[in-house]
mmCIF file of C-alpha atoms and ligand atoms in Angstrom:
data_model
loop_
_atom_site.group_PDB
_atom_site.id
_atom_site.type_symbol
_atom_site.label_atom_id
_atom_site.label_comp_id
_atom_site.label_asym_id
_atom_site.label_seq_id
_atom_site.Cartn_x
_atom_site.Cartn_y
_atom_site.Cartn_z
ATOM 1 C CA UNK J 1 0.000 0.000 0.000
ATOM 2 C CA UNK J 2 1.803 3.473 -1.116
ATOM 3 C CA UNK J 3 1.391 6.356 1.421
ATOM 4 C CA UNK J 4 -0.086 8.738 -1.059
ATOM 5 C CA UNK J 5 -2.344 6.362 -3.097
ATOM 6 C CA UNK J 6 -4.886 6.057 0.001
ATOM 7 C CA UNK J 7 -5.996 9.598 1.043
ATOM 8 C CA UNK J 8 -8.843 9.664 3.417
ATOM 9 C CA UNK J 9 -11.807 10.839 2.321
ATOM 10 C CA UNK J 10 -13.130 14.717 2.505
ATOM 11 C CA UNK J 11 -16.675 13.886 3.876
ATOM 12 C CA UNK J 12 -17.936 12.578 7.224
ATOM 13 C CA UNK J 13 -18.830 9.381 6.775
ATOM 14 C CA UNK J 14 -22.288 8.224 6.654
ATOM 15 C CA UNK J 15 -23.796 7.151 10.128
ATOM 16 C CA UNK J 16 -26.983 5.095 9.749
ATOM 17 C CA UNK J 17 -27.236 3.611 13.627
ATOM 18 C CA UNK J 18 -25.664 5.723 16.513
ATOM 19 C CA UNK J 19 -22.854 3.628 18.178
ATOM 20 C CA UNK J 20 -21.709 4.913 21.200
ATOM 21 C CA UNK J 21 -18.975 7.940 20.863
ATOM 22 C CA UNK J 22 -15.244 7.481 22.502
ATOM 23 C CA UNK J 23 -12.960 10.570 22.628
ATOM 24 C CA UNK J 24 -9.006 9.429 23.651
ATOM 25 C CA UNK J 25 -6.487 11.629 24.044
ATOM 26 C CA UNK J 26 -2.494 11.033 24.068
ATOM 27 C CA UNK J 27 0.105 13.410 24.720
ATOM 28 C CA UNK J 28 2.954 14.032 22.681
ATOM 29 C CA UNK J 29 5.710 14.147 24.922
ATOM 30 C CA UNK J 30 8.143 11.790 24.126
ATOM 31 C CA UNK J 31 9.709 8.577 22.687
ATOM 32 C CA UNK J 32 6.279 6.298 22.084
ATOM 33 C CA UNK J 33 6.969 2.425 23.894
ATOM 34 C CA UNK J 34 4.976 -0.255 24.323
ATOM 35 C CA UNK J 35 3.312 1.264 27.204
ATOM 36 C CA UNK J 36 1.373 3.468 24.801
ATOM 37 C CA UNK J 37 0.939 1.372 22.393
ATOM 38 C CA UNK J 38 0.007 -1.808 24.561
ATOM 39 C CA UNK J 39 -1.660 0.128 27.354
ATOM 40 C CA UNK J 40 -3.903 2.818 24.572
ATOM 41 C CA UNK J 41 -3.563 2.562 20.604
ATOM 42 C CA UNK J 42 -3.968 -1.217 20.504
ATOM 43 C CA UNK J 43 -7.224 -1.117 21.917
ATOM 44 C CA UNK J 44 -8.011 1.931 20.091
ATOM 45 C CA UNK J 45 -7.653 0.148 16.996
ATOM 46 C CA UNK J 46 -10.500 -2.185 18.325
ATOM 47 C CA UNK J 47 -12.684 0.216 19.463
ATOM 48 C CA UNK J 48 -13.088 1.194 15.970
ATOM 49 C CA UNK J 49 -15.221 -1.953 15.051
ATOM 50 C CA UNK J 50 -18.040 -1.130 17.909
ATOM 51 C CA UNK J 51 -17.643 2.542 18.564
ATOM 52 C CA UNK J 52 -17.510 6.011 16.877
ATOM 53 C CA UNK J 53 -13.936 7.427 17.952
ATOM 54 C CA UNK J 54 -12.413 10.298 18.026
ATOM 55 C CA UNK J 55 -8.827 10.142 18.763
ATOM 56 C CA UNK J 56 -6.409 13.247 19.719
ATOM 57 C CA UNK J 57 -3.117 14.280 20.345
ATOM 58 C CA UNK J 58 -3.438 16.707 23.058
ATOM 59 C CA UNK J 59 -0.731 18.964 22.295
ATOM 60 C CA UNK J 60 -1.906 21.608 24.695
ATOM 61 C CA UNK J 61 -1.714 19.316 27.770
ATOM 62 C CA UNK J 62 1.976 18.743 26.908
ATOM 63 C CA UNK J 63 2.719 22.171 27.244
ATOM 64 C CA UNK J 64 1.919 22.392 30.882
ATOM 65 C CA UNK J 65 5.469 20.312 31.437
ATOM 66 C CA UNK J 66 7.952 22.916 29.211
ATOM 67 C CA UNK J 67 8.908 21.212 25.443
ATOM 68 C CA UNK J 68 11.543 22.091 23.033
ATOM 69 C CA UNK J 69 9.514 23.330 19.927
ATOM 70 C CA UNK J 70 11.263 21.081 17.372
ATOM 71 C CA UNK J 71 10.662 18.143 19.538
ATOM 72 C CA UNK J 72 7.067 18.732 20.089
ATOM 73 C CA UNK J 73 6.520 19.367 16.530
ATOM 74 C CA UNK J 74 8.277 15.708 16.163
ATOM 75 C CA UNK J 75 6.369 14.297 18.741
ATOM 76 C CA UNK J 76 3.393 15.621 17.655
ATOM 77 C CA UNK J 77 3.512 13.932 14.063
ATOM 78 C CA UNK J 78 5.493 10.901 15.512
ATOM 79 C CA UNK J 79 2.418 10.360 17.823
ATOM 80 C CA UNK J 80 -0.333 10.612 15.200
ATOM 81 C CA UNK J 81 2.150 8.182 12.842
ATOM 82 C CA UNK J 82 1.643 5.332 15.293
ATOM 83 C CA UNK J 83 -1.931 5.761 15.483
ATOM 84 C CA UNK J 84 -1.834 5.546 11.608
ATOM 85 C CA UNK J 85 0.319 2.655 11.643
ATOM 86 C CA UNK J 86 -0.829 0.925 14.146
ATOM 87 C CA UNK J 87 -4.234 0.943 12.501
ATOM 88 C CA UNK J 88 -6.569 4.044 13.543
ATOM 89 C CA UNK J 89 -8.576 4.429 10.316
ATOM 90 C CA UNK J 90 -8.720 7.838 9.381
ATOM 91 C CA UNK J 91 -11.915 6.965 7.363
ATOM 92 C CA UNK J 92 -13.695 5.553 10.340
ATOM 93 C CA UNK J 93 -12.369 7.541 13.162
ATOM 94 C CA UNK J 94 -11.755 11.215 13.758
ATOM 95 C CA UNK J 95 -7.728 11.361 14.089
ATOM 96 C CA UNK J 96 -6.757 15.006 14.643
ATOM 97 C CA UNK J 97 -4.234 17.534 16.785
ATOM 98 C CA UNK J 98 -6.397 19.260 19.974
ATOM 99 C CA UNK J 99 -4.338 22.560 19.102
ATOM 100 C CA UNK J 100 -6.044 22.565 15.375
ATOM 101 C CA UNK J 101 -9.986 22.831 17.035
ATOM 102 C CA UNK J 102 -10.033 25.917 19.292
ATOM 103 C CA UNK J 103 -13.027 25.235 19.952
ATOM 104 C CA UNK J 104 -11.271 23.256 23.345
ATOM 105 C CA UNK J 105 -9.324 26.315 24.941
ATOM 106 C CA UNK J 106 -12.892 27.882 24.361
ATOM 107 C CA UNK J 107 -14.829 25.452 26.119
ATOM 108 C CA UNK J 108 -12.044 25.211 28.833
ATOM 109 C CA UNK J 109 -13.003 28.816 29.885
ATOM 110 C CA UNK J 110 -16.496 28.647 30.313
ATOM 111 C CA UNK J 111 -15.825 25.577 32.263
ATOM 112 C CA UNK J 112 -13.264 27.417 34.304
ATOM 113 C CA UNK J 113 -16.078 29.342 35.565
ATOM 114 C CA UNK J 114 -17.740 26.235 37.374
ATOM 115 C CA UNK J 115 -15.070 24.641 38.418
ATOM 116 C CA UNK J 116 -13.943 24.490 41.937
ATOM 117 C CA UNK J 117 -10.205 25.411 42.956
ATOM 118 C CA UNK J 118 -10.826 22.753 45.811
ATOM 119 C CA UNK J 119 -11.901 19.586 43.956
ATOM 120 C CA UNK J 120 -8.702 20.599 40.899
ATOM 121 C CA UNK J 121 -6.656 20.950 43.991
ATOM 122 C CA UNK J 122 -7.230 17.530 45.397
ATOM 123 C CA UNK J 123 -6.460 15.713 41.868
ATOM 124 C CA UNK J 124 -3.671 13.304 42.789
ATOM 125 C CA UNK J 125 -1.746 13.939 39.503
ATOM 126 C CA UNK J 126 -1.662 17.793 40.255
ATOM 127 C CA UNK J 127 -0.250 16.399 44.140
ATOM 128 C CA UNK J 128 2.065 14.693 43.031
ATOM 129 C CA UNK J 129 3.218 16.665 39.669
ATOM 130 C CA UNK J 130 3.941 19.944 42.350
ATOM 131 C CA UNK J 131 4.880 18.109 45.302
ATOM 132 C CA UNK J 132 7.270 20.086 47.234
ATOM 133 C CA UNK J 133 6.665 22.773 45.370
ATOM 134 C CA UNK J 134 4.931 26.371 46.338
ATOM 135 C CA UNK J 135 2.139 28.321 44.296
ATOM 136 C CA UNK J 136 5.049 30.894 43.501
ATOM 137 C CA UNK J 137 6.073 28.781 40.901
ATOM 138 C CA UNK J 138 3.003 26.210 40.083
ATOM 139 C CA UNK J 139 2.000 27.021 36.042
ATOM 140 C CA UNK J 140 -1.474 27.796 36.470
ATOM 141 C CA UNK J 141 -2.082 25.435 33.240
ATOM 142 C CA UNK J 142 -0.970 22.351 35.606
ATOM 143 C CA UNK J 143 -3.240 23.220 38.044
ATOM 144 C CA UNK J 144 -5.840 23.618 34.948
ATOM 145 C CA UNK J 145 -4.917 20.867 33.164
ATOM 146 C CA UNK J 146 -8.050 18.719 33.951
ATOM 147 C CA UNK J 147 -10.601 21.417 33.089
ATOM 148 C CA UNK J 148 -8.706 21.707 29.318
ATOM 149 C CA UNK J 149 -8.963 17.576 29.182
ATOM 150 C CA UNK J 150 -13.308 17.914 30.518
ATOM 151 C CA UNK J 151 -13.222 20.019 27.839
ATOM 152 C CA UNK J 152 -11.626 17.388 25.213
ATOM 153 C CA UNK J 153 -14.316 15.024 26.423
ATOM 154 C CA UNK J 154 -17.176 17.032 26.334
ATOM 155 C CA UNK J 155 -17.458 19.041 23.416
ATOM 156 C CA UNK J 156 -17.904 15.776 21.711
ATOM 157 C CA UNK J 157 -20.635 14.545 23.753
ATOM 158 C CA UNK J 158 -18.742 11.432 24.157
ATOM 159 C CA UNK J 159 -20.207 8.391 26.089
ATOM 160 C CA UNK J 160 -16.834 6.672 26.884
ATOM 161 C CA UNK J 161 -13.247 7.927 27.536
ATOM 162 C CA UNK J 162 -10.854 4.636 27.502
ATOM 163 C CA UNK J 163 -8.177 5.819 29.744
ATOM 164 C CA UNK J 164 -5.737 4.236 32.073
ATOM 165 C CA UNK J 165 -6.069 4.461 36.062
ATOM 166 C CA UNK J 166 -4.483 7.082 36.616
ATOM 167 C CA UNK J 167 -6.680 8.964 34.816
ATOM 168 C CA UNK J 168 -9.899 7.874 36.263
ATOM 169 C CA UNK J 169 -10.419 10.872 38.639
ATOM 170 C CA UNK J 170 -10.020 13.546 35.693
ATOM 171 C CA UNK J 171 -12.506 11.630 34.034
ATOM 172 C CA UNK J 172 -14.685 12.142 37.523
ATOM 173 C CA UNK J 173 -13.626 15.404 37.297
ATOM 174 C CA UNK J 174 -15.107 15.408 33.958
ATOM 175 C CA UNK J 175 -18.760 13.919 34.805
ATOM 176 C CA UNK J 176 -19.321 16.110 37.902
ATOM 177 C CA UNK J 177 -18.451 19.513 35.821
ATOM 178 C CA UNK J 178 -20.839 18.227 33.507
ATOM 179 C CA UNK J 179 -23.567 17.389 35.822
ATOM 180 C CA UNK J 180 -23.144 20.342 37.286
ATOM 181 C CA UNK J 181 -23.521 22.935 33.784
ATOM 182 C CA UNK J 182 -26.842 20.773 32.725
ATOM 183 C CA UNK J 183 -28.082 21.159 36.102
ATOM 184 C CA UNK J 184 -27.198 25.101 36.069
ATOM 185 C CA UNK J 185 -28.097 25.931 32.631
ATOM 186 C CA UNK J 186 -29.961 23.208 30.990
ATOM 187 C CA UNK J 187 -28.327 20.452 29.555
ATOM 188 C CA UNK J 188 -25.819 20.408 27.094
ATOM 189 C CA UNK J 189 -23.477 17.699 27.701
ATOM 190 C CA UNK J 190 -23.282 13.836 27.792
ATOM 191 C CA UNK J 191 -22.474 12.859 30.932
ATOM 192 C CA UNK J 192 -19.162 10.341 30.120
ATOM 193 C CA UNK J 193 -18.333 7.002 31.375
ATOM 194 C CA UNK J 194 -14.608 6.181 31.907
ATOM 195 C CA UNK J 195 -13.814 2.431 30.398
ATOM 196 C CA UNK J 196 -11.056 1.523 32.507
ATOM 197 C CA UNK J 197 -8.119 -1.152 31.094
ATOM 198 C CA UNK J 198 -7.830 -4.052 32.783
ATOM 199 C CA UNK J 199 -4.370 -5.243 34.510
ATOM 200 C CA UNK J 200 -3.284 -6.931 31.396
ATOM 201 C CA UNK J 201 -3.058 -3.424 29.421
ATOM 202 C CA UNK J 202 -0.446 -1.696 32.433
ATOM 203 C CA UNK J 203 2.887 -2.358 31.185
ATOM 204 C CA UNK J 204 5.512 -1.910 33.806
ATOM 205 C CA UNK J 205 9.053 -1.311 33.438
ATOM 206 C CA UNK J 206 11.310 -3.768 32.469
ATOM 207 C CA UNK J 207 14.175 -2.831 35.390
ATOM 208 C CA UNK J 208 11.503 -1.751 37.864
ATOM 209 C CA UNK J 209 7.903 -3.844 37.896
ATOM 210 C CA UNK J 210 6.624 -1.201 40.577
ATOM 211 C CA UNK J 211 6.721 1.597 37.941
ATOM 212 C CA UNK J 212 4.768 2.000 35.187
ATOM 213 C CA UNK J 213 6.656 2.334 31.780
ATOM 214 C CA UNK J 214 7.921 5.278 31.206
ATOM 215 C CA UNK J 215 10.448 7.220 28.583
ATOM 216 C CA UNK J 216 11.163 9.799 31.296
ATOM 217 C CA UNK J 217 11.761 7.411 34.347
ATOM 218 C CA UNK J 218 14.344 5.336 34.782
ATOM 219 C CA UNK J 219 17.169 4.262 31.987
ATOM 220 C CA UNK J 220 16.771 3.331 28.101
ATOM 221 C CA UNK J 221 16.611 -0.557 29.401
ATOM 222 C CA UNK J 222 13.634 0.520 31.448
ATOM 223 C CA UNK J 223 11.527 0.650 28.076
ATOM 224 C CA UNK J 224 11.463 -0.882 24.559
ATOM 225 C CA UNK J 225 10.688 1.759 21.904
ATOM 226 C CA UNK J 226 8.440 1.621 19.475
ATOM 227 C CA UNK J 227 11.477 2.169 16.899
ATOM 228 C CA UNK J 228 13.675 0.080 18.323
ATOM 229 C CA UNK J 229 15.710 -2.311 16.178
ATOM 230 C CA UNK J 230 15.390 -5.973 16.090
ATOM 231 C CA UNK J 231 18.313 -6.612 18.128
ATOM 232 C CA UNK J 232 17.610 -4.138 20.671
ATOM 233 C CA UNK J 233 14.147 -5.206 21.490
ATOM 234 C CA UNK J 234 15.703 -8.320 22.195
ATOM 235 C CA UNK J 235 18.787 -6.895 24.149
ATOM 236 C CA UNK J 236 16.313 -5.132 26.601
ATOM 237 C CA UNK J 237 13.823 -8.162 26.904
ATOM 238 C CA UNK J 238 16.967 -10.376 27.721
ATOM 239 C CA UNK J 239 18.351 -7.916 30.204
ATOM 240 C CA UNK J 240 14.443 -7.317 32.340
ATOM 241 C CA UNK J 241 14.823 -8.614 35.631
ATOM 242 C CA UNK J 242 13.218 -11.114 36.914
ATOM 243 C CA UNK J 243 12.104 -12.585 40.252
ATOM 244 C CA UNK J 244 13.305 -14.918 42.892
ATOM 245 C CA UNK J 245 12.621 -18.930 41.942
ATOM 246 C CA UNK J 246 12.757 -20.308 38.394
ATOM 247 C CA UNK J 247 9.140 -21.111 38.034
ATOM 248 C CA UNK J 248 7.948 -19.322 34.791
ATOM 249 C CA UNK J 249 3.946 -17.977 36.051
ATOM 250 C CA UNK J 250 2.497 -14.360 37.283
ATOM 251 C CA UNK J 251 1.355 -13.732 40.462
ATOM 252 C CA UNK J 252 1.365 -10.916 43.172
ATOM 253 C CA UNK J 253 4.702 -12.446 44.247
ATOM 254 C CA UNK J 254 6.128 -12.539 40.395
ATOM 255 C CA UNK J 255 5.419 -8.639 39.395
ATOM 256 C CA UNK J 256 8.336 -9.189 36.848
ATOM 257 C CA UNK J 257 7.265 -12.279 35.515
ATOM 258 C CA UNK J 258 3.866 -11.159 35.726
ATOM 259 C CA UNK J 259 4.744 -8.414 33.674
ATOM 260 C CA UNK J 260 6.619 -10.594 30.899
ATOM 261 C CA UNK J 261 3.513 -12.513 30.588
ATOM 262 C CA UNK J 262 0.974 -10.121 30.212
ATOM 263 C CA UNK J 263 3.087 -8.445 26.987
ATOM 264 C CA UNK J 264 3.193 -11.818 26.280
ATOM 265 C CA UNK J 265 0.220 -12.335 25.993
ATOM 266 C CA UNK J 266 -1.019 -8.644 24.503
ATOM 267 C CA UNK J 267 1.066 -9.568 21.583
ATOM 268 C CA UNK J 268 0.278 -13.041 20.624
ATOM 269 C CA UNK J 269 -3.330 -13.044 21.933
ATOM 270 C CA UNK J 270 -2.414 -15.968 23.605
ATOM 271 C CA UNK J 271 -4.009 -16.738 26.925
ATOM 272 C CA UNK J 272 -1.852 -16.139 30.204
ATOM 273 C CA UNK J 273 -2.710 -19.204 31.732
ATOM 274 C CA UNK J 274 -2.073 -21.090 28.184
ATOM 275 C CA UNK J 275 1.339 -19.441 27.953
ATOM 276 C CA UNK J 276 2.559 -20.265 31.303
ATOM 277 C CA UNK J 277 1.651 -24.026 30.672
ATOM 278 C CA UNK J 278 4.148 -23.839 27.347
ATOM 279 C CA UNK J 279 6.511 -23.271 30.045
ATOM 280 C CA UNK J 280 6.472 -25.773 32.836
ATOM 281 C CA UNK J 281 9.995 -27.500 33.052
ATOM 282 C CA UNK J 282 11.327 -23.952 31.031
ATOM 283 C CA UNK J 283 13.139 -21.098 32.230
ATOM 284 C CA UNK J 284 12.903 -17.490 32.772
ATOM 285 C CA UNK J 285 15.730 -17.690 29.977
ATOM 286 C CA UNK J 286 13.390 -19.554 27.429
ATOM 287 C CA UNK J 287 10.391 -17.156 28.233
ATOM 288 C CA UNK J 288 12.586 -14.145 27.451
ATOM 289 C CA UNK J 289 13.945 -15.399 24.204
ATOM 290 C CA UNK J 290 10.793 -16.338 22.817
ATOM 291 C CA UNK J 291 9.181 -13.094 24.100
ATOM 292 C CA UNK J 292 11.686 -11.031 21.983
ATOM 293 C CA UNK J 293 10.664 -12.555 18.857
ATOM 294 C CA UNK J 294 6.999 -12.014 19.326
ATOM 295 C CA UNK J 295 7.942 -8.660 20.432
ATOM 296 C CA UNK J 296 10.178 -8.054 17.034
ATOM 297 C CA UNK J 297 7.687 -9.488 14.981
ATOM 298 C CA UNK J 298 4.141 -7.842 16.405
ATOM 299 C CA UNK J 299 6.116 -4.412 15.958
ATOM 300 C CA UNK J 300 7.644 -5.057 12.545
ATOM 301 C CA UNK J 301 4.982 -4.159 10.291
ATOM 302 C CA UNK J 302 3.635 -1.150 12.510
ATOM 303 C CA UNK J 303 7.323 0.107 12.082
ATOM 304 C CA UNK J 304 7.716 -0.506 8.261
ATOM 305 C CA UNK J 305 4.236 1.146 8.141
ATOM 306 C CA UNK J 306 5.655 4.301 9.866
ATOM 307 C CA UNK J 307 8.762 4.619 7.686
ATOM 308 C CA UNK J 308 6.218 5.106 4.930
ATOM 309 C CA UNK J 309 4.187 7.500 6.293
ATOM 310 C CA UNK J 310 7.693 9.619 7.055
ATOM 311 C CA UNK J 311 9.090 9.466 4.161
ATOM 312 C CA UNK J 312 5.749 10.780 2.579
ATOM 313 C CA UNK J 313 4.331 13.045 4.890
ATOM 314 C CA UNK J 314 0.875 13.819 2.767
ATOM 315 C CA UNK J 315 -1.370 10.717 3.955
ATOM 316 C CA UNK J 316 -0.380 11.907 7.651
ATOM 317 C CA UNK J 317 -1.038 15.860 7.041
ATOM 318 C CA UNK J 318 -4.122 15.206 4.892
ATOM 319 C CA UNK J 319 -5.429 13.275 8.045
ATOM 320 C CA UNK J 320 -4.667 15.712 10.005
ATOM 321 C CA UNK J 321 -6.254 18.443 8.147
ATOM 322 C CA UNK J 322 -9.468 16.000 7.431
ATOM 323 C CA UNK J 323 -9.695 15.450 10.950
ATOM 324 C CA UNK J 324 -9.440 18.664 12.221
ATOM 325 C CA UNK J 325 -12.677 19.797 10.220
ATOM 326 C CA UNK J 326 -14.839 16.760 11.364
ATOM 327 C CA UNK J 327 -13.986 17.551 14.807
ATOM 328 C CA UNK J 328 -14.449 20.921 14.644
ATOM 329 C CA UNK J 329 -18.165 20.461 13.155
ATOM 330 C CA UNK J 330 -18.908 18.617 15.756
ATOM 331 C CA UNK J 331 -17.497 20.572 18.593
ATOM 332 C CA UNK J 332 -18.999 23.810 16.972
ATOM 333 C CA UNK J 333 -22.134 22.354 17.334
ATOM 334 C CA UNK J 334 -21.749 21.373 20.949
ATOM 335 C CA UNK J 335 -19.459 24.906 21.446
ATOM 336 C CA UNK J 336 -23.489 26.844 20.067
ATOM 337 C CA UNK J 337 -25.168 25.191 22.890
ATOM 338 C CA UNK J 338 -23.485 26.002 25.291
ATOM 339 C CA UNK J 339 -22.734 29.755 24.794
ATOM 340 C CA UNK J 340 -26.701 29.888 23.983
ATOM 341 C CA UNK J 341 -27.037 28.163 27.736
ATOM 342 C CA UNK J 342 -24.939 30.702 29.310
ATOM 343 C CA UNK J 343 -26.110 33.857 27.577
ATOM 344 C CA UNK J 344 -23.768 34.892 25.360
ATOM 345 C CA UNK J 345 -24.854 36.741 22.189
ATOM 346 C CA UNK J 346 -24.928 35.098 19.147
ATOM 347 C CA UNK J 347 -22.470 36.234 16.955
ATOM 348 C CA UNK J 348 -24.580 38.204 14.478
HETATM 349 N N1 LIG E 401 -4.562 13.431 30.528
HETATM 350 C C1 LIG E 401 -4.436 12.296 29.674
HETATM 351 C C2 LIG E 401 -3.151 11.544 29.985
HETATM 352 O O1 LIG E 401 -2.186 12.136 30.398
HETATM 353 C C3 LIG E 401 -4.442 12.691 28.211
HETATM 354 C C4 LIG E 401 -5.754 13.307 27.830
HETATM 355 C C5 LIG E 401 -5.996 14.627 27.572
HETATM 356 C C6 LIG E 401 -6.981 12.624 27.648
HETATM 357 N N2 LIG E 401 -7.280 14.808 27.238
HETATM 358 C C7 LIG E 401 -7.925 13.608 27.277
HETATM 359 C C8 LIG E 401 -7.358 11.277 27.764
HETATM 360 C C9 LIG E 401 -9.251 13.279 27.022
HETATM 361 C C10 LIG E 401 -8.692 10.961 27.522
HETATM 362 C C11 LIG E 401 -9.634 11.947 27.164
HETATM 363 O O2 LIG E 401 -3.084 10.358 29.776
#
């Protein structure tokens, strides 16, 4: 399949029954792993067959942590190129850049208005992003962050936001702010349900199975990238530490094992329990090996996929630009209702 032969298409598409709506956001912020694509864009992809998605990178979150402007620009593009490749249909899904539909800085103000400084204050991602540190030098956008990301959700009326855990309390957040407009000015949003991934999804790191998996913690062996070579996939799979005993199974007493397993078993489809009995009599040793080839080979073709779409950059742009329009019709729509709720004058 050339890059530039398969445009997506300059019309919504047509929507006879009304599945439910998922908005997802990612930000770009950094070399992509498995992490984001096990623990987010995988299941994405699925969501496609069931649901009507919309799927963003919020650029304007990862502001509120300083970037370099060339890498965000990278990581930016980079971030909607695995989506691509990893099999978010422009066609059937809504792929687009949150900074291209102001509509969502809009939206963010008016909810600004009925949101309380208490309940944004007692987020546990804003604790523990300023712990230690005073107001004097808090950004007020970090503080603000989960109004901008109600916002996201909200202005298209979406019914589920798949997110991971730590996310579930902005997506709270989310539902009480919009309880709270309807019940103030009549309604005009859907109240959203979070869809939560299950354990399987959380990939840990592969020198720490306490952490999550990370490009910022810990060292390059902590993570595989979605980029990385053959032979360094393998390297880092070989070099994951493991637990005490030689029995190859999960458990709350194997987090490092456990973790093999379940990207393991993410990859292949494969059944944990079906897995662990391929390895009775084997080795941590055995498990590793075989786990860097399924590894190598589940991310070969989304890699060979995003070479394409780099070296011709028009199938990713014309996305973009596709996107950014079908969002923006439908958050324009939502963005009426609510200034007519609130009072503001129609622009003549
Ligand atoms: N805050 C989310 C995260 O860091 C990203 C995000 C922004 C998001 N807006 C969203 C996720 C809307 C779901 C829906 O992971």
């Amino acid at each position: 399949m050339s890059a530039a032969a398969d445009k997506p298409p300059q019309n919504e598409p047509p929507r006879p029954e009304r599945r439910p709506r998922v908005f997802s956001g990612i930000q770009p912020s950094g070399t992509l792993h498995l992490g984001n694509y096990l623990g987010a864009v995988k299941n994405w992809v699925a969501m496609q067959d069931t649901h009507d998605c919309l799927y963003c990178a919020v650029d304007l979150h990862a502001i509120t942590v300083r970037q370099q402007r060339a890498e965000l620009r990278r990581n930016t593009i980079d971030l909607v190129n695995l989506f691509l490749a990893s099999g978010v249909d422009p066609e059937r899904s809504i792929v687009f850049v949150q900074s291209h539909v102001p509509a969502h800085t809009e939206l963010m103000w008016i909810l600004n208005t009925i949101t309380y400084m208490g309940e944004l204050r007692r987020m546990t991602q804003f604790k523990d992003k300023t712990a230690g540190a005073e107001g004097e030098s808090i950004a007020v956008g970090i503080f603000d962050y989960p109004v901008l990301m109600a916002a996201d959700i909200l202005l298209y009326r979406a019914d589920a936001v798949p997110v991971g855990e730590d996310q579930k309390q902005h997506v709270e957040l989310t539902r009480d702010v919009a309880e709270r407009f309807n019940k103030a000015f009549g309604k005009a949003f859907v109240v959203p349900e979070p869809i939560i991934r299950t354990e399987g999804a959380r990939v840990m790191s592969l020198d720490d199975p306490a952490k999550k998996m990370s490009k910022s913690a810990g060292s390059e062996n902590s993570y595989v990238a979605v980029m990385d070579a053959p032979d360094v996939i393998r390297r880092k799979i070989r070099r994951a530490v493991t637990d005490s005993g030689t029995e190859v199974r999960g458990g709350p007493d194997k987090p490092a094992l456990s973790n093999l397993l379940d990207i393991y078993s993410a990859f292949s489809g494969d059944p944990l329990d079906e897995i662990v009995r391929r390895y009775e009599g084997k080795g941590y040793a055995d498990l590793k090996a075989d786990l860097g080839e399924v590894v190598v080979s589940a991310l070969a073709p989304i890699q060979v996929r995003i070479r394409e779409l780099e070296a011709d950059t028009s199938y990713t742009l014309n996305a973009l630009h596709v996107g950014a329009e079908r969002a923006e019709a439908i958050a324009a729509r939502t963005l009426a209702k609510v200034r007519e709720r609130v009072g503001l004058v129609p622009r003549p």
